Amino acid sequence: MAGIAGKVVAITGASSGIGAATAEYLAERGARLVLGARRAERLTAVVDDLTARGGEAVGVVVDVTRREDLARLTDTAVERYGRLDVLISNAGTMAVSPFDELRQDDWDAMVATHITGLLNGIGAALPVFRRQGSGHFVNVGSTAAHVVKSPQGVYAATKAAVKVLTEGLRQESGPDLRVTLISPGFTHTEGVGKGASPETAAALVRQRDEIAMPPSAVAAAIGFAIEQPPGVDVGEIVVRPTAQG
Ligand SMILES: NC(=O)c1ccc[n+]([C@@H]2O[C@H](COP(=O)([O-])OP(=O)(O)OC[C@H]3O[C@@H](n4cnc5c(N)ncnc54)[C@H](OP(=O)(O)O)[C@@H]3O)[C@@H](O)[C@H]2O)c1
């Protein structure tokens, strides 16, 4: 199946930012969506907005660090729509801080969300994709995996892991599956600076407001990867603001 219309797409981290913008982009083009995140109210607002505009979407409260939650996400796709064509692993946290602040809970959260969360998605979707003989993993990394900037060491390391896992998965995926890494640069979302140490957060928000691109730019890159014909696998798209160094 080429294009976007009719595809069943599950998105993690769909309650705001890049995930919500991607849901909107895909719904407008006829995808059927299963949207996951932890904040039920925000998720419901996204689902209600899309359905009010004629889109097809259902929300599932999901914490990607929990294996069973990802299974519920993919099960919902199969039960409701009969299949799953794309899993977009986008959930993330940018709670960055200097190492000296020893914010070890934040380090753990980044590891759990970006690495364990991605693996939980692979664990849930891969059997479905193998059974169907088709499927597409779209993993959201970051330009932080390409250029490490202080104080983003832990964040960058987890996003480097996303990059490496995506390539490893691609090599094992065989001729029927597709595996794409989307590496955004500075994007104007509420997640920038959220949970970061105060000084860092203020600097990030200031920079975001000066140079960030809209999340719709990332959504369009994801849409481009999805709409390719079945035999065409877009390996990686790096999309960043022109002003980003
Ligand atoms: N904004 C940027 O400049 C930028 C640049 C490069 C890459 N990225 C990446 O893009 C992705 C989306 O970030 P964003 O910028 O759109 O920020 P955002 O608006 O804060 O979105 C993050 C999303 O992830 C969800 N989430 C976080 N932890 C989760 C968990 N344990 N389980 C399920 N959902 C979880 C959040 O929802 P709940 O809180 O409701 O769970 C939210 O929907 C992240 O992976 C981020 O690292 C962002």
mmCIF file of C-alpha atoms and ligand atoms in Angstrom:
data_model
loop_
_atom_site.group_PDB
_atom_site.id
_atom_site.type_symbol
_atom_site.label_atom_id
_atom_site.label_comp_id
_atom_site.label_asym_id
_atom_site.label_seq_id
_atom_site.Cartn_x
_atom_site.Cartn_y
_atom_site.Cartn_z
ATOM 1 C CA MET A 1 0.000 0.000 0.000
ATOM 2 C CA ALA A 2 1.568 3.312 -1.054
ATOM 3 C CA GLY A 3 0.522 6.745 0.184
ATOM 4 C CA ILE A 4 -1.002 7.714 3.504
ATOM 5 C CA ALA A 5 -4.764 7.315 3.035
ATOM 6 C CA GLY A 6 -6.164 4.234 4.776
ATOM 7 C CA LYS A 7 -2.961 3.352 6.606
ATOM 8 C CA VAL A 8 -3.277 2.462 10.277
ATOM 9 C CA VAL A 9 -0.684 4.477 12.182
ATOM 10 C CA ALA A 10 0.112 4.308 15.908
ATOM 11 C CA ILE A 11 1.974 7.283 17.397
ATOM 12 C CA THR A 12 3.536 7.509 20.847
ATOM 13 C CA GLY A 13 3.858 10.931 22.446
ATOM 14 C CA ALA A 14 0.832 12.176 20.523
ATOM 15 C CA SER A 15 -0.580 14.462 23.233
ATOM 16 C CA SER A 16 1.522 17.479 22.183
ATOM 17 C CA GLY A 17 4.294 18.812 19.958
ATOM 18 C CA ILE A 18 5.659 16.730 17.084
ATOM 19 C CA GLY A 19 3.396 13.751 17.851
ATOM 20 C CA ALA A 20 0.210 15.843 17.835
ATOM 21 C CA ALA A 21 1.299 17.716 14.680
ATOM 22 C CA THR A 22 2.051 14.406 12.956
ATOM 23 C CA ALA A 23 -1.356 13.053 13.966
ATOM 24 C CA GLU A 24 -2.965 16.118 12.407
ATOM 25 C CA TYR A 25 -0.903 15.848 9.215
ATOM 26 C CA LEU A 26 -1.701 12.158 8.759
ATOM 27 C CA ALA A 27 -5.401 12.456 9.723
ATOM 28 C CA GLU A 28 -5.861 15.187 7.128
ATOM 29 C CA ARG A 29 -4.522 12.738 4.553
ATOM 30 C CA GLY A 30 -6.835 9.875 5.520
ATOM 31 C CA ALA A 31 -4.727 7.790 7.913
ATOM 32 C CA ARG A 32 -6.491 5.920 10.714
ATOM 33 C CA LEU A 33 -4.761 6.701 13.976
ATOM 34 C CA VAL A 34 -4.093 5.127 17.349
ATOM 35 C CA LEU A 35 -2.601 7.801 19.590
ATOM 36 C CA GLY A 36 -0.695 7.115 22.797
ATOM 37 C CA ALA A 37 0.582 9.284 25.677
ATOM 38 C CA ARG A 38 0.269 9.501 29.465
ATOM 39 C CA ARG A 39 -1.828 12.664 29.886
ATOM 40 C CA ALA A 40 -5.366 11.431 29.211
ATOM 41 C CA GLU A 41 -6.913 14.905 28.993
ATOM 42 C CA ARG A 42 -4.423 16.220 26.457
ATOM 43 C CA LEU A 43 -4.721 13.044 24.439
ATOM 44 C CA THR A 44 -8.524 13.241 24.422
ATOM 45 C CA ALA A 45 -8.324 16.864 23.270
ATOM 46 C CA VAL A 46 -6.167 15.829 20.293
ATOM 47 C CA VAL A 47 -8.476 12.920 19.401
ATOM 48 C CA ASP A 48 -11.609 15.091 19.731
ATOM 49 C CA ASP A 49 -10.112 17.825 17.564
ATOM 50 C CA LEU A 50 -9.145 15.378 14.816
ATOM 51 C CA THR A 51 -12.473 13.536 14.817
ATOM 52 C CA ALA A 52 -14.416 16.849 14.821
ATOM 53 C CA ARG A 53 -12.595 17.657 11.581
ATOM 54 C CA GLY A 54 -13.502 14.323 9.992
ATOM 55 C CA GLY A 55 -10.395 12.368 10.953
ATOM 56 C CA GLU A 56 -10.308 8.864 12.357
ATOM 57 C CA ALA A 57 -8.459 8.509 15.668
ATOM 58 C CA VAL A 58 -8.589 6.725 18.992
ATOM 59 C CA GLY A 59 -6.544 7.490 22.111
ATOM 60 C CA VAL A 60 -4.877 4.988 24.423
ATOM 61 C CA VAL A 61 -3.244 6.089 27.669
ATOM 62 C CA VAL A 62 0.254 4.718 27.354
ATOM 63 C CA ASP A 63 3.496 5.014 29.279
ATOM 64 C CA VAL A 64 6.120 3.771 26.817
ATOM 65 C CA THR A 65 8.388 2.621 29.633
ATOM 66 C CA ARG A 66 5.826 -0.091 30.357
ATOM 67 C CA ARG A 67 5.928 -3.059 28.017
ATOM 68 C CA GLU A 68 2.259 -3.938 28.478
ATOM 69 C CA ASP A 69 1.188 -0.404 27.527
ATOM 70 C CA LEU A 70 2.819 -0.683 24.104
ATOM 71 C CA ALA A 71 1.139 -4.046 23.637
ATOM 72 C CA ARG A 72 -2.192 -2.327 24.397
ATOM 73 C CA LEU A 73 -1.430 0.330 21.792
ATOM 74 C CA THR A 74 -0.722 -2.142 18.992
ATOM 75 C CA ASP A 75 -3.569 -4.453 20.108
ATOM 76 C CA THR A 76 -5.961 -1.504 19.844
ATOM 77 C CA ALA A 77 -4.869 -0.907 16.248
ATOM 78 C CA VAL A 78 -5.421 -4.534 15.311
ATOM 79 C CA GLU A 79 -8.746 -4.861 17.175
ATOM 80 C CA ARG A 80 -10.184 -1.616 15.874
ATOM 81 C CA TYR A 81 -8.794 -1.426 12.338
ATOM 82 C CA GLY A 82 -7.680 -4.998 11.667
ATOM 83 C CA ARG A 83 -4.016 -4.137 11.138
ATOM 84 C CA LEU A 84 -1.087 -1.841 11.960
ATOM 85 C CA ASP A 85 0.872 -0.288 9.116
ATOM 86 C CA VAL A 86 3.148 2.178 10.910
ATOM 87 C CA LEU A 87 4.447 2.645 14.448
ATOM 88 C CA ILE A 88 5.880 6.111 15.096
ATOM 89 C CA SER A 89 7.998 5.978 18.263
ATOM 90 C CA ASN A 90 8.098 9.640 19.163
ATOM 91 C CA ALA A 91 7.564 9.849 22.944
ATOM 92 C CA GLY A 92 10.401 11.746 24.543
ATOM 93 C CA THR A 93 11.646 13.937 27.337
ATOM 94 C CA MET A 94 14.187 16.722 27.031
ATOM 95 C CA ALA A 95 14.926 17.194 30.744
ATOM 96 C CA VAL A 96 18.548 18.175 30.125
ATOM 97 C CA SER A 97 20.975 19.446 32.763
ATOM 98 C CA PRO A 98 24.719 19.632 33.479
ATOM 99 C CA PHE A 99 26.215 16.401 34.875
ATOM 100 C CA ASP A 100 27.278 18.207 38.075
ATOM 101 C CA GLU A 101 23.636 18.680 39.038
ATOM 102 C CA LEU A 102 23.354 14.883 39.328
ATOM 103 C CA ARG A 103 19.722 14.800 38.203
ATOM 104 C CA GLN A 104 19.812 11.045 38.031
ATOM 105 C CA ASP A 105 16.023 10.612 37.908
ATOM 106 C CA ASP A 106 16.018 12.666 34.714
ATOM 107 C CA TRP A 107 18.867 10.567 33.291
ATOM 108 C CA ASP A 108 16.862 7.430 34.087
ATOM 109 C CA ALA A 109 13.724 8.895 32.501
ATOM 110 C CA MET A 110 15.558 9.660 29.245
ATOM 111 C CA VAL A 111 17.033 6.160 29.112
ATOM 112 C CA ALA A 112 13.662 4.570 29.929
ATOM 113 C CA THR A 113 11.642 6.708 27.520
ATOM 114 C CA HIS A 114 13.967 6.772 24.512
ATOM 115 C CA ILE A 115 15.669 3.380 24.738
ATOM 116 C CA THR A 116 13.368 1.041 26.704
ATOM 117 C CA GLY A 117 10.350 2.824 25.226
ATOM 118 C CA LEU A 118 11.601 2.265 21.686
ATOM 119 C CA LEU A 119 12.388 -1.387 22.427
ATOM 120 C CA ASN A 120 8.911 -1.849 23.909
ATOM 121 C CA GLY A 121 7.473 -0.525 20.660
ATOM 122 C CA ILE A 122 9.590 -2.893 18.592
ATOM 123 C CA GLY A 123 8.553 -5.778 20.843
ATOM 124 C CA ALA A 124 4.882 -4.977 20.401
ATOM 125 C CA ALA A 125 4.815 -4.147 16.679
ATOM 126 C CA LEU A 126 7.366 -6.514 15.139
ATOM 127 C CA PRO A 127 5.233 -9.685 15.539
ATOM 128 C CA VAL A 128 2.268 -7.838 14.009
ATOM 129 C CA PHE A 129 4.355 -6.631 11.064
ATOM 130 C CA ARG A 130 5.843 -10.122 10.509
ATOM 131 C CA ARG A 131 2.373 -11.689 10.541
ATOM 132 C CA GLN A 132 1.085 -9.149 8.024
ATOM 133 C CA GLY A 133 4.198 -9.333 5.844
ATOM 134 C CA SER A 134 4.422 -5.531 5.975
ATOM 135 C CA GLY A 135 4.968 -2.692 8.380
ATOM 136 C CA HIS A 136 6.938 0.494 8.960
ATOM 137 C CA PHE A 137 8.872 1.623 12.026
ATOM 138 C CA VAL A 138 9.380 5.400 12.192
ATOM 139 C CA ASN A 139 11.662 6.346 15.076
ATOM 140 C CA VAL A 140 12.120 9.937 16.193
ATOM 141 C CA GLY A 141 15.753 10.651 17.075
ATOM 142 C CA SER A 142 17.376 14.070 17.169
ATOM 143 C CA THR A 143 20.163 16.124 15.638
ATOM 144 C CA ALA A 144 21.604 15.810 19.175
ATOM 145 C CA ALA A 145 22.776 12.369 18.044
ATOM 146 C CA HIS A 146 24.839 14.079 15.317
ATOM 147 C CA VAL A 147 26.230 17.067 17.245
ATOM 148 C CA VAL A 148 26.535 16.854 21.033
ATOM 149 C CA LYS A 149 25.989 20.170 22.771
ATOM 150 C CA SER A 150 26.409 20.800 26.498
ATOM 151 C CA PRO A 151 24.454 20.162 28.707
ATOM 152 C CA GLN A 152 22.706 17.566 26.549
ATOM 153 C CA GLY A 153 25.099 14.642 27.084
ATOM 154 C CA VAL A 154 22.590 12.121 28.433
ATOM 155 C CA TYR A 155 19.850 13.205 26.042
ATOM 156 C CA ALA A 156 22.256 12.980 23.095
ATOM 157 C CA ALA A 157 23.463 9.536 24.204
ATOM 158 C CA THR A 158 19.915 8.169 24.316
ATOM 159 C CA LYS A 159 19.158 9.668 20.912
ATOM 160 C CA ALA A 160 22.400 8.132 19.564
ATOM 161 C CA ALA A 161 21.019 4.828 20.865
ATOM 162 C CA VAL A 162 17.803 5.461 18.918
ATOM 163 C CA LYS A 163 19.918 5.985 15.783
ATOM 164 C CA VAL A 164 21.923 2.789 16.333
ATOM 165 C CA LEU A 165 18.864 0.672 17.199
ATOM 166 C CA THR A 166 17.093 1.955 14.096
ATOM 167 C CA GLU A 167 19.990 0.917 11.841
ATOM 168 C CA GLY A 168 20.283 -2.481 13.554
ATOM 169 C CA LEU A 169 16.576 -3.066 13.116
ATOM 170 C CA ARG A 170 16.739 -1.973 9.489
ATOM 171 C CA GLN A 171 19.436 -4.515 8.731
ATOM 172 C CA GLU A 172 17.349 -7.336 10.204
ATOM 173 C CA SER A 173 13.998 -6.174 8.881
ATOM 174 C CA GLY A 174 14.234 -7.969 5.528
ATOM 175 C CA PRO A 175 12.520 -7.046 2.276
ATOM 176 C CA ASP A 176 8.988 -6.626 3.676
ATOM 177 C CA LEU A 177 9.458 -4.057 6.426
ATOM 178 C CA ARG A 178 10.573 -0.437 6.374
ATOM 179 C CA VAL A 179 12.573 1.363 9.064
ATOM 180 C CA THR A 180 13.035 5.129 9.165
ATOM 181 C CA LEU A 181 14.887 7.481 11.490
ATOM 182 C CA ILE A 182 13.590 11.041 11.683
ATOM 183 C CA SER A 183 16.162 13.387 13.217
ATOM 184 C CA PRO A 184 14.643 16.772 14.015
ATOM 185 C CA GLY A 185 16.585 19.829 15.019
ATOM 186 C CA PHE A 186 15.175 22.640 17.147
ATOM 187 C CA THR A 187 11.381 22.389 16.961
ATOM 188 C CA HIS A 188 8.892 24.770 18.573
ATOM 189 C CA THR A 189 7.153 22.547 21.127
ATOM 190 C CA GLU A 190 6.251 22.731 24.798
ATOM 191 C CA GLY A 191 8.785 19.968 25.472
ATOM 192 C CA VAL A 192 11.780 22.262 24.905
ATOM 193 C CA GLY A 193 13.207 23.053 28.341
ATOM 194 C CA LYS A 194 10.474 21.086 30.141
ATOM 195 C CA GLY A 195 11.979 19.442 33.212
ATOM 196 C CA ALA A 196 15.401 20.919 32.459
ATOM 197 C CA SER A 197 17.358 22.748 35.148
ATOM 198 C CA PRO A 198 16.087 26.368 35.360
ATOM 199 C CA GLU A 199 19.068 28.099 33.761
ATOM 200 C CA THR A 200 19.231 25.536 30.974
ATOM 201 C CA ALA A 201 15.469 25.695 30.434
ATOM 202 C CA ALA A 202 15.529 29.485 30.121
ATOM 203 C CA ALA A 203 18.354 29.350 27.552
ATOM 204 C CA LEU A 204 16.627 26.618 25.541
ATOM 205 C CA VAL A 205 13.278 28.416 25.513
ATOM 206 C CA ARG A 206 14.988 31.633 24.433
ATOM 207 C CA GLN A 207 16.761 29.825 21.600
ATOM 208 C CA ARG A 208 13.569 27.965 20.657
ATOM 209 C CA ASP A 209 11.671 31.241 20.351
ATOM 210 C CA GLU A 210 14.442 32.684 18.178
ATOM 211 C CA ILE A 211 15.145 29.888 15.713
ATOM 212 C CA ALA A 212 12.900 26.813 16.082
ATOM 213 C CA MET A 213 10.900 25.417 13.172
ATOM 214 C CA PRO A 214 7.223 24.469 13.576
ATOM 215 C CA PRO A 215 6.410 20.822 14.419
ATOM 216 C CA SER A 216 4.518 20.635 11.123
ATOM 217 C CA ALA A 217 7.949 20.559 9.396
ATOM 218 C CA VAL A 218 8.763 17.292 11.176
ATOM 219 C CA ALA A 219 5.274 15.951 10.490
ATOM 220 C CA ALA A 220 5.788 16.544 6.764
ATOM 221 C CA ALA A 221 9.109 14.669 6.857
ATOM 222 C CA ILE A 222 7.411 11.724 8.555
ATOM 223 C CA GLY A 223 4.608 11.877 5.985
ATOM 224 C CA PHE A 224 7.172 11.773 3.153
ATOM 225 C CA ALA A 225 8.691 8.571 4.547
ATOM 226 C CA ILE A 226 5.286 6.944 4.998
ATOM 227 C CA GLU A 227 3.906 7.798 1.570
ATOM 228 C CA GLN A 228 6.699 6.084 -0.392
ATOM 229 C CA PRO A 229 5.838 2.887 -2.271
ATOM 230 C CA PRO A 230 6.294 -0.389 -0.280
ATOM 231 C CA GLY A 231 9.732 -1.222 -1.765
ATOM 232 C CA VAL A 232 11.182 2.191 -0.966
ATOM 233 C CA ASP A 233 12.690 2.647 2.483
ATOM 234 C CA VAL A 234 13.648 6.177 3.553
ATOM 235 C CA GLY A 235 16.540 5.519 5.944
ATOM 236 C CA GLU A 236 16.949 8.863 7.680
ATOM 237 C CA ILE A 237 15.650 12.384 7.342
ATOM 238 C CA VAL A 238 17.470 15.157 9.180
ATOM 239 C CA VAL A 239 15.265 18.241 9.323
ATOM 240 C CA ARG A 240 16.406 21.348 11.157
ATOM 241 C CA PRO A 241 15.906 25.116 11.069
ATOM 242 C CA THR A 242 18.223 26.889 8.629
ATOM 243 C CA ALA A 243 19.478 28.994 11.562
ATOM 244 C CA GLN A 244 20.622 25.971 13.585
ATOM 245 C CA GLY A 245 24.379 25.605 13.828
HETATM 246 N N1 LIG B 1 11.421 19.879 20.157
HETATM 247 C C1 LIG B 1 12.652 19.671 19.726
HETATM 248 O O1 LIG B 1 13.449 20.617 19.541
HETATM 249 C C2 LIG B 1 13.095 18.269 19.380
HETATM 250 C C3 LIG B 1 14.271 18.113 18.625
HETATM 251 C C4 LIG B 1 14.703 16.826 18.305
HETATM 252 C C5 LIG B 1 13.971 15.734 18.724
HETATM 253 N N2 LIG B 1 12.835 15.913 19.471
HETATM 254 C C6 LIG B 1 12.122 14.705 19.898
HETATM 255 O O2 LIG B 1 10.803 14.752 19.427
HETATM 256 C C7 LIG B 1 9.980 13.953 20.273
HETATM 257 C C8 LIG B 1 8.737 14.722 20.630
HETATM 258 O O3 LIG B 1 9.090 15.833 21.439
HETATM 259 P P1 LIG B 1 8.362 17.257 21.344
HETATM 260 O O4 LIG B 1 9.384 18.252 21.008
HETATM 261 O O5 LIG B 1 7.169 17.152 20.485
HETATM 262 O O6 LIG B 1 7.977 17.524 22.884
HETATM 263 P P2 LIG B 1 6.606 17.374 23.662
HETATM 264 O O7 LIG B 1 5.584 18.303 23.123
HETATM 265 O O8 LIG B 1 6.956 17.469 25.097
HETATM 266 O O9 LIG B 1 6.147 15.897 23.311
HETATM 267 C C9 LIG B 1 6.619 14.774 23.976
HETATM 268 C C10 LIG B 1 5.527 13.728 23.945
HETATM 269 O O10 LIG B 1 6.014 12.526 24.522
HETATM 270 C C11 LIG B 1 5.075 12.077 25.487
HETATM 271 N N3 LIG B 1 5.757 11.282 26.497
HETATM 272 C C12 LIG B 1 6.814 11.613 27.269
HETATM 273 N N4 LIG B 1 7.156 10.591 28.058
HETATM 274 C C13 LIG B 1 6.304 9.584 27.773
HETATM 275 C C14 LIG B 1 6.137 8.268 28.259
HETATM 276 N N5 LIG B 1 6.933 7.740 29.217
HETATM 277 N N6 LIG B 1 5.147 7.499 27.746
HETATM 278 C C15 LIG B 1 4.333 7.986 26.785
HETATM 279 N N7 LIG B 1 4.439 9.225 26.276
HETATM 280 C C16 LIG B 1 5.413 10.016 26.780
HETATM 281 C C17 LIG B 1 4.408 13.352 26.017
HETATM 282 O O11 LIG B 1 3.098 13.096 26.473
HETATM 283 P P3 LIG B 1 2.644 12.793 27.960
HETATM 284 O O12 LIG B 1 3.412 13.720 28.856
HETATM 285 O O13 LIG B 1 1.166 13.081 27.903
HETATM 286 O O14 LIG B 1 2.949 11.348 28.188
HETATM 287 C C18 LIG B 1 4.296 14.157 24.728
HETATM 288 O O15 LIG B 1 3.155 13.785 24.008
HETATM 289 C C19 LIG B 1 10.841 13.553 21.471
HETATM 290 O O16 LIG B 1 11.322 12.240 21.287
HETATM 291 C C20 LIG B 1 11.983 14.552 21.403
HETATM 292 O O17 LIG B 1 13.145 14.060 22.002
HETATM 293 C C21 LIG B 1 12.372 17.142 19.795
#
